[in-house]
XYZ file of C-alpha atoms in Angstrom:
601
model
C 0.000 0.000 0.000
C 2.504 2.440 0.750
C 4.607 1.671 -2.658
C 1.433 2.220 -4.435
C 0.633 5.779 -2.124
C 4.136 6.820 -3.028
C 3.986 5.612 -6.757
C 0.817 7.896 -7.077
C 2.358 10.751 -5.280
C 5.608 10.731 -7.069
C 4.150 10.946 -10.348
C 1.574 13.787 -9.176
C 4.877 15.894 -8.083
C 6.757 14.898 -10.910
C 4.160 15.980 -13.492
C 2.891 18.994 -11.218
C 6.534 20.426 -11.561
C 6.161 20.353 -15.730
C 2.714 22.051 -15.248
C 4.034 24.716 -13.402
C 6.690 25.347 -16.344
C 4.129 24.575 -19.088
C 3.694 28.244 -19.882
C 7.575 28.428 -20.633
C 8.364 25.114 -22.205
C 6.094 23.488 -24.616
C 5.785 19.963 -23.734
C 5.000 18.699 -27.107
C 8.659 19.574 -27.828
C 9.747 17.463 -25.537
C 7.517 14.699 -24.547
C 10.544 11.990 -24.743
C 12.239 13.700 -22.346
C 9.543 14.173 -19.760
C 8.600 10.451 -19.928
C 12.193 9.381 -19.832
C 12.544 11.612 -16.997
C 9.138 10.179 -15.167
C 10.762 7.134 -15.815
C 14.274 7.759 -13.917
C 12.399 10.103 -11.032
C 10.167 7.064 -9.787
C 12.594 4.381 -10.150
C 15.465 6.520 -8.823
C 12.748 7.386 -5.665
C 11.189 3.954 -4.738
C 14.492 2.599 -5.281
C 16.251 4.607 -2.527
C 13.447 4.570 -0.216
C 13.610 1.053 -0.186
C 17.169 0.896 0.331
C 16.246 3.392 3.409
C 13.780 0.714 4.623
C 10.942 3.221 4.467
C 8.390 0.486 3.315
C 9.366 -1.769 6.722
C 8.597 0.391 9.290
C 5.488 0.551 11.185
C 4.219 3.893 10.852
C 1.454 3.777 12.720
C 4.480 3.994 15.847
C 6.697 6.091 13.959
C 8.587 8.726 16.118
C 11.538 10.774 15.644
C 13.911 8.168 13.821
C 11.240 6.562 11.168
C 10.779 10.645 9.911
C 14.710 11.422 10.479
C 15.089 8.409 8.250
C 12.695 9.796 6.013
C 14.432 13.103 5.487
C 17.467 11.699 4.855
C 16.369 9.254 2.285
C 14.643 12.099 0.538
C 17.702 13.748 0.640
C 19.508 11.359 -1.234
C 16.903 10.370 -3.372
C 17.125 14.205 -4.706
C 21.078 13.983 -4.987
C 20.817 10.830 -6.966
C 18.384 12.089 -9.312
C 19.551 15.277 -9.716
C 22.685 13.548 -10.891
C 21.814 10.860 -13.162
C 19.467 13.253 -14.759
C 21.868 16.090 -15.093
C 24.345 13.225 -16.850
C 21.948 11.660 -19.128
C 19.504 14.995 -20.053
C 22.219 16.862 -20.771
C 22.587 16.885 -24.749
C 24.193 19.828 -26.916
C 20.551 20.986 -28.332
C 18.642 23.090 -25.157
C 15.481 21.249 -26.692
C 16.380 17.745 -25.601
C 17.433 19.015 -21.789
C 15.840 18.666 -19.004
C 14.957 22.087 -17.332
C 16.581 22.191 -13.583
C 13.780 24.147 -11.771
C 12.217 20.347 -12.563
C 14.827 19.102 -10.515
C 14.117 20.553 -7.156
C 10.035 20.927 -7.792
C 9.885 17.743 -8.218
C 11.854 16.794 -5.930
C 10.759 18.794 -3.050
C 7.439 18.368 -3.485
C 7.706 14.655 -3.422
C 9.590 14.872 -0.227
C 6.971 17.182 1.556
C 4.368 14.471 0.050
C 6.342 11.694 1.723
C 6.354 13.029 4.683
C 2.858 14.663 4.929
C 1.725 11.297 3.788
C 3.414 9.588 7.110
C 2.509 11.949 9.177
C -1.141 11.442 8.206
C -1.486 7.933 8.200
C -0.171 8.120 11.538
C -2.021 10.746 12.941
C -5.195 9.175 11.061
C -4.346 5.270 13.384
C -4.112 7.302 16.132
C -7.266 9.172 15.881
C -9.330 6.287 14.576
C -8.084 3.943 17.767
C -9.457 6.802 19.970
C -12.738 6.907 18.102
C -13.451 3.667 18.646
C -11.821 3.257 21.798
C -15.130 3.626 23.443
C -15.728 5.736 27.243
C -11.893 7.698 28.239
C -11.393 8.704 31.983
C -9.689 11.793 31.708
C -6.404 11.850 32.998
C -3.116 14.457 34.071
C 0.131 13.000 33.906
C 2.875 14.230 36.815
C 6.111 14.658 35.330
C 8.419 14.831 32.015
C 10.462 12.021 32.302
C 11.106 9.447 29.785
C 8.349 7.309 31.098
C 5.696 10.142 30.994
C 6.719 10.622 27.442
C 5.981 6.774 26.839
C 3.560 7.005 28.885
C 1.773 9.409 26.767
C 2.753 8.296 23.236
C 1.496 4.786 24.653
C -2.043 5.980 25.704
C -2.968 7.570 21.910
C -2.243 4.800 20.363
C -3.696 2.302 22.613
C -7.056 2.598 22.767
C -7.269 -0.668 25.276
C -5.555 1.732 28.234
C -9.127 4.020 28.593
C -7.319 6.906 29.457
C -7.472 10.314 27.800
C -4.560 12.677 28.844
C -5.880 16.207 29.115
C -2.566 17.566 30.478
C 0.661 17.067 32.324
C 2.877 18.965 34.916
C 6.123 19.093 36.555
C 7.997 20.641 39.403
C 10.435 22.587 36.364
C 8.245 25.677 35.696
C 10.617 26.607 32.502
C 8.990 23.580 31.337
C 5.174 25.002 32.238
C 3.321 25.932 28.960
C 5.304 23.415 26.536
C 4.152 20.317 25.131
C 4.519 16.752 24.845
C 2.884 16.035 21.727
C -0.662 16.793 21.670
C -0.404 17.289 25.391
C 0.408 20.739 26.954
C 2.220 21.301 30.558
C -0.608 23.075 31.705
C 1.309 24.085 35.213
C 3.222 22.482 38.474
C 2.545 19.362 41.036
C 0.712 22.366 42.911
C -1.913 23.320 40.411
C -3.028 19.658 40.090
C -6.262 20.657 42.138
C -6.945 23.592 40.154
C -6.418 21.287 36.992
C -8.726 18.413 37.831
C -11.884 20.820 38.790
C -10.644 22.540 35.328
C -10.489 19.672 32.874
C -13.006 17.221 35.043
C -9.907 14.571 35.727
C -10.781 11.258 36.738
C -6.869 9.851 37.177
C -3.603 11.140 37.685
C -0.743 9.118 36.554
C 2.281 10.018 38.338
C 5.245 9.049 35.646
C 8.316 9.726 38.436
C 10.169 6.291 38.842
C 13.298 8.199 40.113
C 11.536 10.559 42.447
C 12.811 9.992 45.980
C 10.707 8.598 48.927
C 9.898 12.306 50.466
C 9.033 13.899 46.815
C 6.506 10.711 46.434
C 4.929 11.472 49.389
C 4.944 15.238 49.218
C 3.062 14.782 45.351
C 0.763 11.713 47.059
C -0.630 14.142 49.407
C -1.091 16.904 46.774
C -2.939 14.575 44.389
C -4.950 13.005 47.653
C -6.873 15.848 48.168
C -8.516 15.444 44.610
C -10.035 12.328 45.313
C -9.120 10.938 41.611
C -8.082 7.462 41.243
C -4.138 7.695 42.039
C -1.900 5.108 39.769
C 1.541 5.293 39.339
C 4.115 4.214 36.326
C 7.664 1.949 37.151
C 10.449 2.984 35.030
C 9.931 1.391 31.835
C 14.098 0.852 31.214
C 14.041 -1.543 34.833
C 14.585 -4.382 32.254
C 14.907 -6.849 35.755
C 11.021 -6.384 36.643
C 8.742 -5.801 33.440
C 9.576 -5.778 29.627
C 8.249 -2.376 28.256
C 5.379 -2.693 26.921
C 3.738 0.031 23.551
C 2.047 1.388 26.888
C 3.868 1.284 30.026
C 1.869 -0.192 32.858
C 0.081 1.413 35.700
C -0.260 0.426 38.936
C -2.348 1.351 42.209
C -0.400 3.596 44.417
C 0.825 1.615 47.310
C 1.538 2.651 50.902
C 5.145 2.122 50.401
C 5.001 5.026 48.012
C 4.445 7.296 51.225
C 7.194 5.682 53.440
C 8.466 9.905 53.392
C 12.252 8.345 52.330
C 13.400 6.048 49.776
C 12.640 2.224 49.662
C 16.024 0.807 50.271
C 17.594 -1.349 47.119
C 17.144 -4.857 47.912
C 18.300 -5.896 44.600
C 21.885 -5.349 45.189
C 22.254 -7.424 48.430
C 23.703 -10.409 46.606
C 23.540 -12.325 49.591
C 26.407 -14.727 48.318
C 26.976 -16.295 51.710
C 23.912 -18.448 51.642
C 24.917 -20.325 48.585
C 25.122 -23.896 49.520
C 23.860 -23.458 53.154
C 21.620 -25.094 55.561
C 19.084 -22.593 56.644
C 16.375 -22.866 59.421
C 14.488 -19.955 59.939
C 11.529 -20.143 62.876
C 8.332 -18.676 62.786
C 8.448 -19.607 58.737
C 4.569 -18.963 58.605
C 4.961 -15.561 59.419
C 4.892 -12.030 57.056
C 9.327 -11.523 57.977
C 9.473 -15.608 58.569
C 8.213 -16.451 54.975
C 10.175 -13.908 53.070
C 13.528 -14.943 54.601
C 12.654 -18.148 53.548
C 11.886 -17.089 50.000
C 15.311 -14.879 49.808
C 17.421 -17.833 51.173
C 15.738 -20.168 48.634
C 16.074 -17.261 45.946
C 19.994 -16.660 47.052
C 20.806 -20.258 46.024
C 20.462 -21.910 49.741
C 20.639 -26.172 49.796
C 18.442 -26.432 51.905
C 15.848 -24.495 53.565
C 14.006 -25.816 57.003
C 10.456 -24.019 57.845
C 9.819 -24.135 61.397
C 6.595 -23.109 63.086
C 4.142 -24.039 65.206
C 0.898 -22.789 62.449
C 0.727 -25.407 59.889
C -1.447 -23.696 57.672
C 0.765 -20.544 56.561
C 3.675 -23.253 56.443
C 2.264 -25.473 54.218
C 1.296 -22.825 52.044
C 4.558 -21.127 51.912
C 6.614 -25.351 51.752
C 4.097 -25.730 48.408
C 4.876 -22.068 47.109
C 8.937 -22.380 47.338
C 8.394 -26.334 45.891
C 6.972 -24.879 42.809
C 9.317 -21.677 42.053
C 12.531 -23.381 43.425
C 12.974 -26.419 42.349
C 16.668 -26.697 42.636
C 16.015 -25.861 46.396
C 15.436 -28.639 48.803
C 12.622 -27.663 51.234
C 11.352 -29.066 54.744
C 8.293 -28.270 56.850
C 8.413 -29.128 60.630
C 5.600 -28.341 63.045
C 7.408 -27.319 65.791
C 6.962 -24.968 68.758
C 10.073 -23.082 70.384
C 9.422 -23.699 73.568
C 10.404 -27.140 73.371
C 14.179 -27.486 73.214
C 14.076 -31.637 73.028
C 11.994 -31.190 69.705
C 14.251 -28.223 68.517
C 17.529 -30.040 69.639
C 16.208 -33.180 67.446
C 15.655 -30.774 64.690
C 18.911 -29.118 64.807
C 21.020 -32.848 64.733
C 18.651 -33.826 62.119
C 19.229 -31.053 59.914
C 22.659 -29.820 61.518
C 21.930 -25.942 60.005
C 24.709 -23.339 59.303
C 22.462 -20.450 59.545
C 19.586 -19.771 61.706
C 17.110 -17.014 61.177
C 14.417 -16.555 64.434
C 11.812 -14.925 63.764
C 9.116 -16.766 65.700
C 7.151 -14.799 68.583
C 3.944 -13.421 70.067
C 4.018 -9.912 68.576
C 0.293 -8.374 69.325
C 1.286 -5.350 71.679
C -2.443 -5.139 73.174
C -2.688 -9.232 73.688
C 0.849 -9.639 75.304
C 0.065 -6.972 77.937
C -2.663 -9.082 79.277
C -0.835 -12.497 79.003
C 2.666 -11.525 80.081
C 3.357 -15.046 80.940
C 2.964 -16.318 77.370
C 4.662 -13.279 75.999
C 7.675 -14.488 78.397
C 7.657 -18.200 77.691
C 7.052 -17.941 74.345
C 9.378 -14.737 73.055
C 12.164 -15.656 75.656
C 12.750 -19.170 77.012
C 11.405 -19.820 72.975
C 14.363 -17.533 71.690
C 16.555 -19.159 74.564
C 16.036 -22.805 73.361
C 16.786 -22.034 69.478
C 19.913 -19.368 70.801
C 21.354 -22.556 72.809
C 20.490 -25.197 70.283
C 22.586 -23.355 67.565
C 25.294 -22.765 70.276
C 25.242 -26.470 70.783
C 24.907 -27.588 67.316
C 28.098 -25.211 65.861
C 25.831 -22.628 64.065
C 27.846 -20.444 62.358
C 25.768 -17.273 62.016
C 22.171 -16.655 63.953
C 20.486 -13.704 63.390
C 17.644 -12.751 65.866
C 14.752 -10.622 64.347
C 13.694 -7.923 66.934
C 11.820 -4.549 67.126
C 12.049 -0.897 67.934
C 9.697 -1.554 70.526
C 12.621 -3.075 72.526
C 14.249 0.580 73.271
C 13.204 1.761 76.222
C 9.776 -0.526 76.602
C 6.448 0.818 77.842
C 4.967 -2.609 77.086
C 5.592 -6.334 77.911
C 6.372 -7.444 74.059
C 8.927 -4.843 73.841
C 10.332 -5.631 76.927
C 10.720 -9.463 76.384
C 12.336 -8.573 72.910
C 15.059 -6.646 74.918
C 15.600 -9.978 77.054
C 15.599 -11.744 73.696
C 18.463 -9.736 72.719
C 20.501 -9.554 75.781
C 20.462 -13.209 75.078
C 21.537 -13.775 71.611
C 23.970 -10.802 72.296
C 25.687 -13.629 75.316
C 25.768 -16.018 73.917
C 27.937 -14.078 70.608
C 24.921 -13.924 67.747
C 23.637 -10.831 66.351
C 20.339 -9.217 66.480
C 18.489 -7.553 63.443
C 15.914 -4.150 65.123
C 12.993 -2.519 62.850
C 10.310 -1.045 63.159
C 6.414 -1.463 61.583
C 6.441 -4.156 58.107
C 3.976 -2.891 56.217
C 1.497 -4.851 55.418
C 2.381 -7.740 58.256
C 0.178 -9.698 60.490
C -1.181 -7.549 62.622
C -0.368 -4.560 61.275
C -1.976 -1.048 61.393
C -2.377 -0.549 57.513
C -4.632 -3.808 56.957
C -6.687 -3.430 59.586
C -7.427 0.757 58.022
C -7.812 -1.237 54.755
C -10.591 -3.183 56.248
C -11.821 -0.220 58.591
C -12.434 1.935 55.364
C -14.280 -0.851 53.511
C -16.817 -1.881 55.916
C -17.475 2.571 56.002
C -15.370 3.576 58.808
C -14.743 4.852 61.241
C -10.917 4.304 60.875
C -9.596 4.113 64.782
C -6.382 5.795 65.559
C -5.521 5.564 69.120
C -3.720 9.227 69.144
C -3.502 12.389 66.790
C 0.008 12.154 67.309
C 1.302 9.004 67.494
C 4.375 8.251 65.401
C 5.787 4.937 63.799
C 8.882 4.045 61.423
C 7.656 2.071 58.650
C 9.500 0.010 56.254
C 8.346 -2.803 53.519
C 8.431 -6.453 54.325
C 11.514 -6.767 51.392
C 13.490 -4.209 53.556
C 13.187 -5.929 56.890
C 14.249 -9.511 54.792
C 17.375 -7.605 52.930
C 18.335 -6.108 56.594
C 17.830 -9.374 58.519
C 19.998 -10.824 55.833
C 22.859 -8.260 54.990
C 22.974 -8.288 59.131
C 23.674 -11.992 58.897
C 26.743 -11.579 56.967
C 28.093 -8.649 58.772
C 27.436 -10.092 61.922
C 30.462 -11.147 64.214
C 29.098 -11.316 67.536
C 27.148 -9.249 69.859
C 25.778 -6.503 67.501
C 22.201 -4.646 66.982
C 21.938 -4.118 63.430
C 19.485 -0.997 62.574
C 18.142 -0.048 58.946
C 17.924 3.931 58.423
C 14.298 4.505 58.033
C 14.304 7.953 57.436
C 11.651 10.056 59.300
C 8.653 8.581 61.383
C 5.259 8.984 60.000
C 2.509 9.816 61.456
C -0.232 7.586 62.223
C -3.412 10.086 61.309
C -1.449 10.785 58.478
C -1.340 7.679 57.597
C -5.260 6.752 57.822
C -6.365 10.117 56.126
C -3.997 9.180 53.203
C -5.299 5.810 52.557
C -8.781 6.877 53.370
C -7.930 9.590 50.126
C -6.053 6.577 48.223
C -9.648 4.675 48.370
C -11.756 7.362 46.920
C -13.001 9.153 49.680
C -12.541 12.116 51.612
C -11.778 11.913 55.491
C -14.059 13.085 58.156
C -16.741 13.305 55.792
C -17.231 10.182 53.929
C -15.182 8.197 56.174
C -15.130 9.684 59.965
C -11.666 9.116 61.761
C -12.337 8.312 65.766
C -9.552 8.859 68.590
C -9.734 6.025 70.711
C -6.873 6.532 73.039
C -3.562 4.825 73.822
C -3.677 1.299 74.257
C -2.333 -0.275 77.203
C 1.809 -0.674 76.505
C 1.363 1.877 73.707
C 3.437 4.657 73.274
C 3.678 8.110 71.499
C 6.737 7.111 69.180
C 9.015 4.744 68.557
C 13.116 4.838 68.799
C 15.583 2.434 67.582
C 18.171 2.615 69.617
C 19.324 3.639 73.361
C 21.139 6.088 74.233
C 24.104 3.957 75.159
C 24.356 2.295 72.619
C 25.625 4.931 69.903
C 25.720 4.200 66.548
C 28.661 3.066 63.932
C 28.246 3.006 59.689
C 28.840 -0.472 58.140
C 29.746 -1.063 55.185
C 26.357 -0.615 53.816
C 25.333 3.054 54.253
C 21.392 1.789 54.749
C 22.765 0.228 57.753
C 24.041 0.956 61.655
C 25.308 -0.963 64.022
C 24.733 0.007 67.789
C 27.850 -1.219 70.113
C 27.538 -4.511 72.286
C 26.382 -3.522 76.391
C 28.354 -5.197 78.982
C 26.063 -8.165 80.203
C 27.479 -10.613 82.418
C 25.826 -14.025 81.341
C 25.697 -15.611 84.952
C 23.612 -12.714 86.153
C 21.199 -12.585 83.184
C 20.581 -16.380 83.158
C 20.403 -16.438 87.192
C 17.418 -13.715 86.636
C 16.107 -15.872 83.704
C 15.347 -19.394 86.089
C 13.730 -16.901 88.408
C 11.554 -15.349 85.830
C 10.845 -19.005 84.310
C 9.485 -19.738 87.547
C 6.811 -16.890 87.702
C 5.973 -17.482 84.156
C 4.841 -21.350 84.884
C 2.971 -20.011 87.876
C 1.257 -17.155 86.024
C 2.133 -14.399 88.328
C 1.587 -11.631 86.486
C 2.786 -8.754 88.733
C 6.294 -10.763 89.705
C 6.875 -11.665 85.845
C 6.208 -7.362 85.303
C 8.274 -6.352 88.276
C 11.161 -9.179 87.257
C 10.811 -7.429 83.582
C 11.886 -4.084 84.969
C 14.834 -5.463 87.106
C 16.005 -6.892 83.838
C 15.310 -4.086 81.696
C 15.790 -0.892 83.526
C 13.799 1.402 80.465
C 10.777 -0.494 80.713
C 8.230 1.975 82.326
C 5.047 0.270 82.873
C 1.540 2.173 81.604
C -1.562 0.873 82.823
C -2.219 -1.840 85.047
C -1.346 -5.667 84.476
């Protein structure tokens, strides 16, 4: 079709050029030469433009090369016929030459035809997929960056995406009043409220795959009070996670995106030191448990032993890393901590070279009001595995704690302290974060579930404060702490600044479509019992050292003196099998001298 378009369109130029002369040159005089010379001007033409590969394109996606192409193969399509003709039309009598103004009127006209011709067959797909693309929600795109320009090239040609971009913006106002394309920078991340009421937006598209954590959250909150439908677009060049596609995906705006910092790298721990290993990790079942178990499978581990006491999330997780790692030998064993014969048989049967524990009663609000269970379960249970892999010759074991540890106001964190002053005496390392997003038990689920049954979303204080960090950041932390680990440390990820809880719940109640306090009501309950304002990560004596990995601190070993810790420990075993609540408290606060009780047990 388009040999036959350009056939037709060379020979209109060619012959338009001769009409424009006609009233100089009689034709009649030379009709030989103008058909000899129609003859050389469309073989000379098609003959260089397929040379060019200007018939194997796919102009309905040309861009900038496909018509820089064009222009140059026009270019020498001119040369070359300008030069054969001037060589064979040429003759002694002026009658049998070929006039020169045919040269270049013929010439440029059947260049501006080639190229008009492009450009309207691809401006003509373009508008015929929209036409019958059926219902558009209108949509502004945030930011300039190669993506958005996919982005936006993607979405007129795609008529499958349902989005019609009315506008973008960026942060650059030099760049305010230009265009993409069809589609003008109609002003910065600040007019994006002004622009929705303006153009009637139904989604914004935020195209910023490099933006850092704070800038994502700063936009997030802009484009939240809009209530549009908030999606945003990964980099289409991260060849690792998604080919590109014509259109680059979009995806729902997770709460990671408002973390206020940037989501640490996990792709570049490498891990190396697993290759080969044993690995048991505890509490396997579990949101942290299950992911180390996926990484160690992932990081080329021989063997990978799932220990916990819930057989459901194990068996899940056992048939998950069956199918995707098949090289990877995998075991399940119900087993509870707090039996060291059981863990002891498991630890000769297996004979591990790394341990990961992350099995314990977490629930803040439960724990205060069984501080017996919290104790036998979080430390004797930690105690058994700690002295198993002492016994057994475990090389590295890596203890998962919590920022709730510093300076306790509840039982949890205060049995998580013990849990470390333990692995820290008996020479393993422990791993301290703060909220996984997204975990059992979590805050953001249960808002998730709060906004869809129609609120009210409970926050116990206007100005609580948490650290938040994703599930993959705890697992690459835990991990990269594993091989760093020589005896005795903390390991602590930098999570950047605390967020706020109310924050928090009027952002996703925004994220879902609906505007806080009117469509969804927010309610202050009040602190919890063992709740507290914020959160810290480490104590004051501890201090705080770089690693090697600038993500992650190290906080420097206290003095404990074993005898004395494990004297206090029988005592405290012996309150827990009584259930005396107040002496298992009080014994809590001898051992950890920040725990400051709230409440009453």
């Amino acid at each position: 079709m388009l040999v036959a378009a350009d056939f037709l369109q060379f020979s209109i130029s060619y012959f338009a050029s001769w009409f424009i002369l006609m009233r100089r040159i009689s034709l009649a005089d030379r009709l030989h030469v103008v058909l000899f010379g129609y003859l050389f001007f469309i073989l000379i033409f098609l003959a260089v433009y397929w040379v060019f590969g200007m018939y194997e394109s796919l102009w309905r996606y040309a861009e900038a090369y496909e018509f820089l192409k064009c222009m140059i193969a026009i270019a020498v399509a001119v040369a070359v016929f300008v030069t054969v003709t001037w060589l064979v039309f040429q003759p002694p009598r002026v009658e049998y030459r070929l006039p020169i103004t045919v040269y270049f009127i013929s010439a440029a006209m059947a260049g501006a035809s080639t190229l008009f011709l492009r450009t309207a067959y691809r401006a003509y797909r373009a508008s015929s997929a929209r036409r019958h693309g059926g219902m558009y929600k209108k949509a502004i795109v945030v930011g300039t960056s190669e993506t958005a320009i996919a982005l936006i090239q993607g979405l007129e040609r795609n008529p499958s995406q349902r989005y019609e971009v009315v506008c973008a913006v960026d942060d650059d106002p030099a760049k305010v009043g230009l265009r993409i394309q069809s589609v003008k920078i109609s002003g910065t991340v600040q007019d994006i409220p002004r622009l929705v009421k303006r153009h009637g937006v139904h989604v914004i598209l935020l195209a910023l795959p490099h933006a850092s954590g704070k800038e994502k959250r700063r936009i997030s909150s802009i484009c939240a009070k809009t209530n549009c439908e908030l999606k945003k677009v990964p980099d289409i060049f991260d060849f690792e996670s998604d080919v590109p596609n014509v259109v680059p995906k979009t995806e729902d705006v997770s709460v990671e995106d408002l973390l206020g910092r940037d989501v640490v790298d996990v792709k570049r721990f490498k891990n190396k030191y697993l290759a080969g290993q044993t690995v048991l990790v505890t509490g396997a079942g579990g949101t942290i448990g299950s992911e180390l178990c996926r990484q160690a499978a992932a990081h080329g581990a021989d063997l990978v032993v799932l220990v916990d006491v819930w057989e459901n999330g194990m068996y899940a997780l056992e048939q998950e890393l069956i199918c995707n790692f098949e090289s990877v030998k995998v075991v399940a064993e119900v087993a509870n901590v707090r039996e060291k014969e059981r863990l002891d048989r498991l630890f000769s049967q297996y004979k591990p070279s790394l341990v990961y524990h992350a099995a314990a009663h977490k629930h803040v609000t439960l724990m205060e009001t069984a501080p017996e269970e919290a104790v036998k379960n979080n430390i004797f249970g930690t105690l058994n595995v700690a002295r198993c892999a002492e016994r057994h010759g475990v090389k590295r074991f890596v203890l998962v704690s919590t920022d709730k540890a510093v300076n306790p106001t509840n039982v949890y964190g205060a049995t998580k302290r013990v849990c470390e002053m333990i692995v820290q005496s008996l020479g393993f390392a422990s791993v301290r974060f703060g909220n996984v997003l997204g975990s059992n038990g979590s805050v953001i689920p249960l808002f998730k579930a709060q906004i869809a049954a129609g609120g009210p979303v409970r926050v116990t204080h206007k100005d609580i404060i948490r650290y938040y960090m994703t599930v993959t950041e705890a697992v690459s932390l835990v991990m990269s702490a594993g091989e760093m680990a020589k005896g005795g440390e903390i390991f602590v990820l930098d999570m950047g600044d605390p967020v706020k809880t109310l924050d928090l719940a009027e952002m996703l109640i925004r994220l879902s479509g609906y505007e806080p306090y009117e469509d969804i009501d927010i309610e202050i309950t009040g602190l919890r019992p063992g709740e507290k304002l914020y959160e810290e990560l480490l104590m004051a004596e501890e201090g705080l050292q770089m690693t090697s990995n600038n993500k992650i601190f190290v906080g420097r070993p206290i003095d404990i003196e074993p005898k004395d810790l494990f004297a206090a420990l029988d005592k405290l075993r012996r309150y827990a099998d009584l259930g005396a609540r107040v002496e298992i408290v009080q014994k809590l606060q001898e051992l950890v001298p920040g725990f400051t009780v709230f409440g009453e047990v």
